[in-house]
PDB file of C-alpha atoms in Angstrom:
ATOM      1  CA  VAL G   1      -0.035   0.181  -0.032  1.00  0.00           C
ATOM      2  CA  GLN G   2       1.091   3.467  -0.916  1.00  0.00           C
ATOM      3  CA  LEU G   3       0.280   6.064   1.297  1.00  0.00           C
ATOM      4  CA  GLN G   4      -0.126   9.878   0.530  1.00  0.00           C
ATOM      5  CA  ALA G   5      -0.842  12.571   3.366  1.00  0.00           C
ATOM      6  CA  SER G   6      -1.570  15.871   2.936  1.00  0.00           C
ATOM      7  CA  GLY G   7      -3.592  19.013   4.561  1.00  0.00           C
ATOM      8  CA  GLY G   8      -1.010  20.061   7.090  1.00  0.00           C
ATOM      9  CA  GLY G   9      -0.268  23.743   7.357  1.00  0.00           C
ATOM     10  CA  LEU G  10       0.068  26.734   9.961  1.00  0.00           C
ATOM     11  CA  VAL G  11      -2.962  27.444  12.358  1.00  0.00           C
ATOM     12  CA  GLN G  12      -3.577  29.498  15.252  1.00  0.00           C
ATOM     13  CA  THR G  13      -4.222  28.165  18.687  1.00  0.00           C
ATOM     14  CA  GLY G  14      -8.050  26.815  18.576  1.00  0.00           C
ATOM     15  CA  GLY G  15      -7.995  26.717  14.794  1.00  0.00           C
ATOM     16  CA  SER G  16      -8.958  23.680  12.858  1.00  0.00           C
ATOM     17  CA  LEU G  17      -7.276  21.641  10.112  1.00  0.00           C
ATOM     18  CA  ARG G  18      -8.325  18.450   8.100  1.00  0.00           C
ATOM     19  CA  LEU G  19      -5.523  15.810   7.167  1.00  0.00           C
ATOM     20  CA  SER G  20      -6.144  13.683   4.402  1.00  0.00           C
ATOM     21  CA  CYS G  21      -4.514  10.175   3.553  1.00  0.00           C
ATOM     22  CA  THR G  22      -4.882   8.569   0.262  1.00  0.00           C
ATOM     23  CA  ALA G  23      -4.105   4.874   0.137  1.00  0.00           C
ATOM     24  CA  SER G  24      -3.373   3.064  -2.950  1.00  0.00           C
ATOM     25  CA  ARG G  25      -5.328  -0.257  -2.257  1.00  0.00           C
ATOM     26  CA  ARG G  26      -8.806  -0.555  -1.153  1.00  0.00           C
ATOM     27  CA  SER G  27      -9.500  -2.068   2.192  1.00  0.00           C
ATOM     28  CA  SER G  28     -10.126  -5.464   0.842  1.00  0.00           C
ATOM     29  CA  ASP G  29      -6.602  -6.015   2.028  1.00  0.00           C
ATOM     30  CA  HIS G  30      -8.067  -5.552   5.542  1.00  0.00           C
ATOM     31  CA  TYR G  31      -5.656  -3.156   7.253  1.00  0.00           C
ATOM     32  CA  ALA G  32      -5.991  -0.969  10.112  1.00  0.00           C
ATOM     33  CA  LEU G  33      -5.079   2.727   9.162  1.00  0.00           C
ATOM     34  CA  SER G  34      -3.935   5.249  11.686  1.00  0.00           C
ATOM     35  CA  TRP G  35      -2.364   8.667  12.063  1.00  0.00           C
ATOM     36  CA  PHE G  36       0.697   9.120  14.093  1.00  0.00           C
ATOM     37  CA  ARG G  37       2.831  12.208  14.920  1.00  0.00           C
ATOM     38  CA  GLN G  38       6.308  13.138  15.669  1.00  0.00           C
ATOM     39  CA  ALA G  39       7.071  16.452  17.197  1.00  0.00           C
ATOM     40  CA  PRO G  40      10.704  17.615  17.242  1.00  0.00           C
ATOM     41  CA  GLY G  41      13.031  15.679  19.495  1.00  0.00           C
ATOM     42  CA  LYS G  42      10.184  13.117  20.208  1.00  0.00           C
ATOM     43  CA  GLU G  43       9.202   9.726  19.696  1.00  0.00           C
ATOM     44  CA  ARG G  44       6.562   8.945  17.043  1.00  0.00           C
ATOM     45  CA  GLU G  45       3.317   8.362  18.779  1.00  0.00           C
ATOM     46  CA  PHE G  46      -0.186   7.060  17.744  1.00  0.00           C
ATOM     47  CA  VAL G  47      -2.922   9.408  17.494  1.00  0.00           C
ATOM     48  CA  ALA G  48      -5.737   7.887  16.239  1.00  0.00           C
ATOM     49  CA  GLY G  49      -6.777   4.781  14.029  1.00  0.00           C
ATOM     50  CA  ILE G  50      -9.484   2.679  12.401  1.00  0.00           C
ATOM     51  CA  SER G  51      -9.482  -1.018  12.902  1.00  0.00           C
ATOM     52  CA  ARG G  52      -9.183  -3.628  10.151  1.00  0.00           C
ATOM     53  CA  SER G  53     -12.805  -4.261  10.435  1.00  0.00           C
ATOM     54  CA  GLY G  54     -13.602  -0.446  10.118  1.00  0.00           C
ATOM     55  CA  ARG G  55     -15.838  -0.465  13.261  1.00  0.00           C
ATOM     56  CA  ARG G  56     -13.273   0.536  16.132  1.00  0.00           C
ATOM     57  CA  LEU G  57     -11.874   3.910  16.394  1.00  0.00           C
ATOM     58  CA  LYS G  58      -9.133   4.501  19.014  1.00  0.00           C
ATOM     59  CA  TYR G  59      -7.673   7.777  19.993  1.00  0.00           C
ATOM     60  CA  VAL G  60      -4.737   8.955  22.124  1.00  0.00           C
ATOM     61  CA  ASP G  61      -6.169  10.548  25.447  1.00  0.00           C
ATOM     62  CA  SER G  62      -4.660  13.857  24.421  1.00  0.00           C
ATOM     63  CA  VAL G  63      -6.672  14.290  21.392  1.00  0.00           C
ATOM     64  CA  LYS G  64     -10.017  12.807  22.584  1.00  0.00           C
ATOM     65  CA  GLY G  65     -12.918  15.198  21.952  1.00  0.00           C
ATOM     66  CA  ARG G  66     -10.702  17.411  19.503  1.00  0.00           C
ATOM     67  CA  PHE G  67      -9.952  14.930  16.900  1.00  0.00           C
ATOM     68  CA  THR G  68     -12.120  12.829  14.471  1.00  0.00           C
ATOM     69  CA  ILE G  69     -10.763   9.753  12.314  1.00  0.00           C
ATOM     70  CA  SER G  70     -13.117   8.877   9.654  1.00  0.00           C
ATOM     71  CA  SER G  71     -12.873   7.107   6.125  1.00  0.00           C
ATOM     72  CA  ASP G  72     -14.715   6.207   3.297  1.00  0.00           C
ATOM     73  CA  VAL G  73     -15.991   2.516   3.067  1.00  0.00           C
ATOM     74  CA  ASP G  74     -12.861   1.095   1.168  1.00  0.00           C
ATOM     75  CA  LYS G  75     -10.604   3.459   3.255  1.00  0.00           C
ATOM     76  CA  ILE G  76      -9.189   4.674   0.075  1.00  0.00           C
ATOM     77  CA  MET G  77      -9.221   7.978   1.822  1.00  0.00           C
ATOM     78  CA  VAL G  78      -8.808   8.550   5.600  1.00  0.00           C
ATOM     79  CA  TYR G  79      -9.244  11.785   7.354  1.00  0.00           C
ATOM     80  CA  LEU G  80      -8.182  13.440  10.555  1.00  0.00           C
ATOM     81  CA  GLN G  81     -10.326  16.496  11.503  1.00  0.00           C
ATOM     82  CA  MET G  82      -8.458  18.341  14.014  1.00  0.00           C
ATOM     83  CA  SER G  83     -10.196  21.113  16.277  1.00  0.00           C
ATOM     84  CA  SER G  84      -9.325  23.254  19.138  1.00  0.00           C
ATOM     85  CA  LEU G  85      -5.475  22.922  18.001  1.00  0.00           C
ATOM     86  CA  LYS G  86      -2.864  23.815  20.609  1.00  0.00           C
ATOM     87  CA  PRO G  87       0.782  24.248  20.305  1.00  0.00           C
ATOM     88  CA  GLU G  88       1.575  20.875  21.678  1.00  0.00           C
ATOM     89  CA  ASP G  89      -0.216  19.342  18.376  1.00  0.00           C
ATOM     90  CA  THR G  90       2.614  20.915  16.458  1.00  0.00           C
ATOM     91  CA  ALA G  91       4.298  17.745  14.761  1.00  0.00           C
ATOM     92  CA  VAL G  92       4.841  16.077  11.577  1.00  0.00           C
ATOM     93  CA  TYR G  93       1.761  13.592  11.124  1.00  0.00           C
ATOM     94  CA  TYR G  94       1.888  10.456   9.291  1.00  0.00           C
ATOM     95  CA  CYS G  95      -0.547   7.688   8.099  1.00  0.00           C
ATOM     96  CA  ALA G  96       0.301   4.357   8.180  1.00  0.00           C
ATOM     97  CA  THR G  97      -1.396   0.760   7.635  1.00  0.00           C
ATOM     98  CA  SER G  98      -1.023  -2.288   9.461  1.00  0.00           C
ATOM     99  CA  GLY G  99      -1.982  -5.975   8.867  1.00  0.00           C
ATOM    100  CA  ALA G 100      -1.321  -7.011  12.394  1.00  0.00           C
ATOM    101  CA  GLY G 101      -3.807  -6.978  15.322  1.00  0.00           C
ATOM    102  CA  ARG G 102      -7.278  -8.717  15.704  1.00  0.00           C
ATOM    103  CA  TRP G 103     -10.220  -7.675  13.536  1.00  0.00           C
ATOM    104  CA  ASP G 104     -11.643  -5.251  15.744  1.00  0.00           C
ATOM    105  CA  GLU G 105      -8.641  -3.590  17.490  1.00  0.00           C
ATOM    106  CA  VAL G 106      -6.284  -0.785  16.776  1.00  0.00           C
ATOM    107  CA  PRO G 107      -2.700  -1.434  17.086  1.00  0.00           C
ATOM    108  CA  LEU G 108      -0.940   1.348  18.838  1.00  0.00           C
ATOM    109  CA  GLU G 109       2.551   0.284  18.448  1.00  0.00           C
ATOM    110  CA  LYS G 110       4.151   1.898  15.569  1.00  0.00           C
ATOM    111  CA  ALA G 111       6.494  -1.377  14.890  1.00  0.00           C
ATOM    112  CA  LEU G 112       3.084  -3.012  13.721  1.00  0.00           C
ATOM    113  CA  TYR G 113       2.761  -0.659  10.830  1.00  0.00           C
ATOM    114  CA  GLU G 114       4.090  -1.875   7.721  1.00  0.00           C
ATOM    115  CA  ASN G 115       3.550   1.059   5.194  1.00  0.00           C
ATOM    116  CA  TRP G 116       3.942   4.871   6.049  1.00  0.00           C
ATOM    117  CA  GLY G 117       3.297   7.944   4.013  1.00  0.00           C
ATOM    118  CA  GLN G 118       5.736  10.696   3.999  1.00  0.00           C
ATOM    119  CA  GLY G 119       4.043  13.024   6.525  1.00  0.00           C
ATOM    120  CA  THR G 120       2.526  16.336   6.704  1.00  0.00           C
ATOM    121  CA  LEU G 121       3.658  19.282   8.993  1.00  0.00           C
ATOM    122  CA  VAL G 122       1.061  20.699  11.327  1.00  0.00           C
ATOM    123  CA  THR G 123       2.238  23.869  13.122  1.00  0.00           C
ATOM    124  CA  VAL G 124      -0.003  25.435  15.901  1.00  0.00           C
ATOM    125  CA  SER G 125       1.171  29.000  16.741  1.00  0.00           C
ATOM    126  CA  SER G 126       0.421  30.579  20.187  1.00  0.00           C
TER     127      SER G 126
END
């Protein structure tokens, strides 16, 4: 699966952005699709994901209530709607796919993801 992420940019605190990720293959390959982010000097961390079944969503606690992950039925396009953005959300955001894990679970470990997009930079100014 080849992934292409887009939608990053510069936004003020409290603003919104929508990230998009385009996958080159349909979800008939049954992969989980997630967003990760990596801030300068920090480890890449899980942000939000959709399970292989498409029925389970998972978010890191720091973005719950502010970010929403969604996709089309085939997971060709996956979105991350980000609202009430904070300076600590500043990072390069990556989409990734995983064929690991259970059907209705979202893998949280980046090592379980086989394919990664190139990343899109989100900068939140204070």
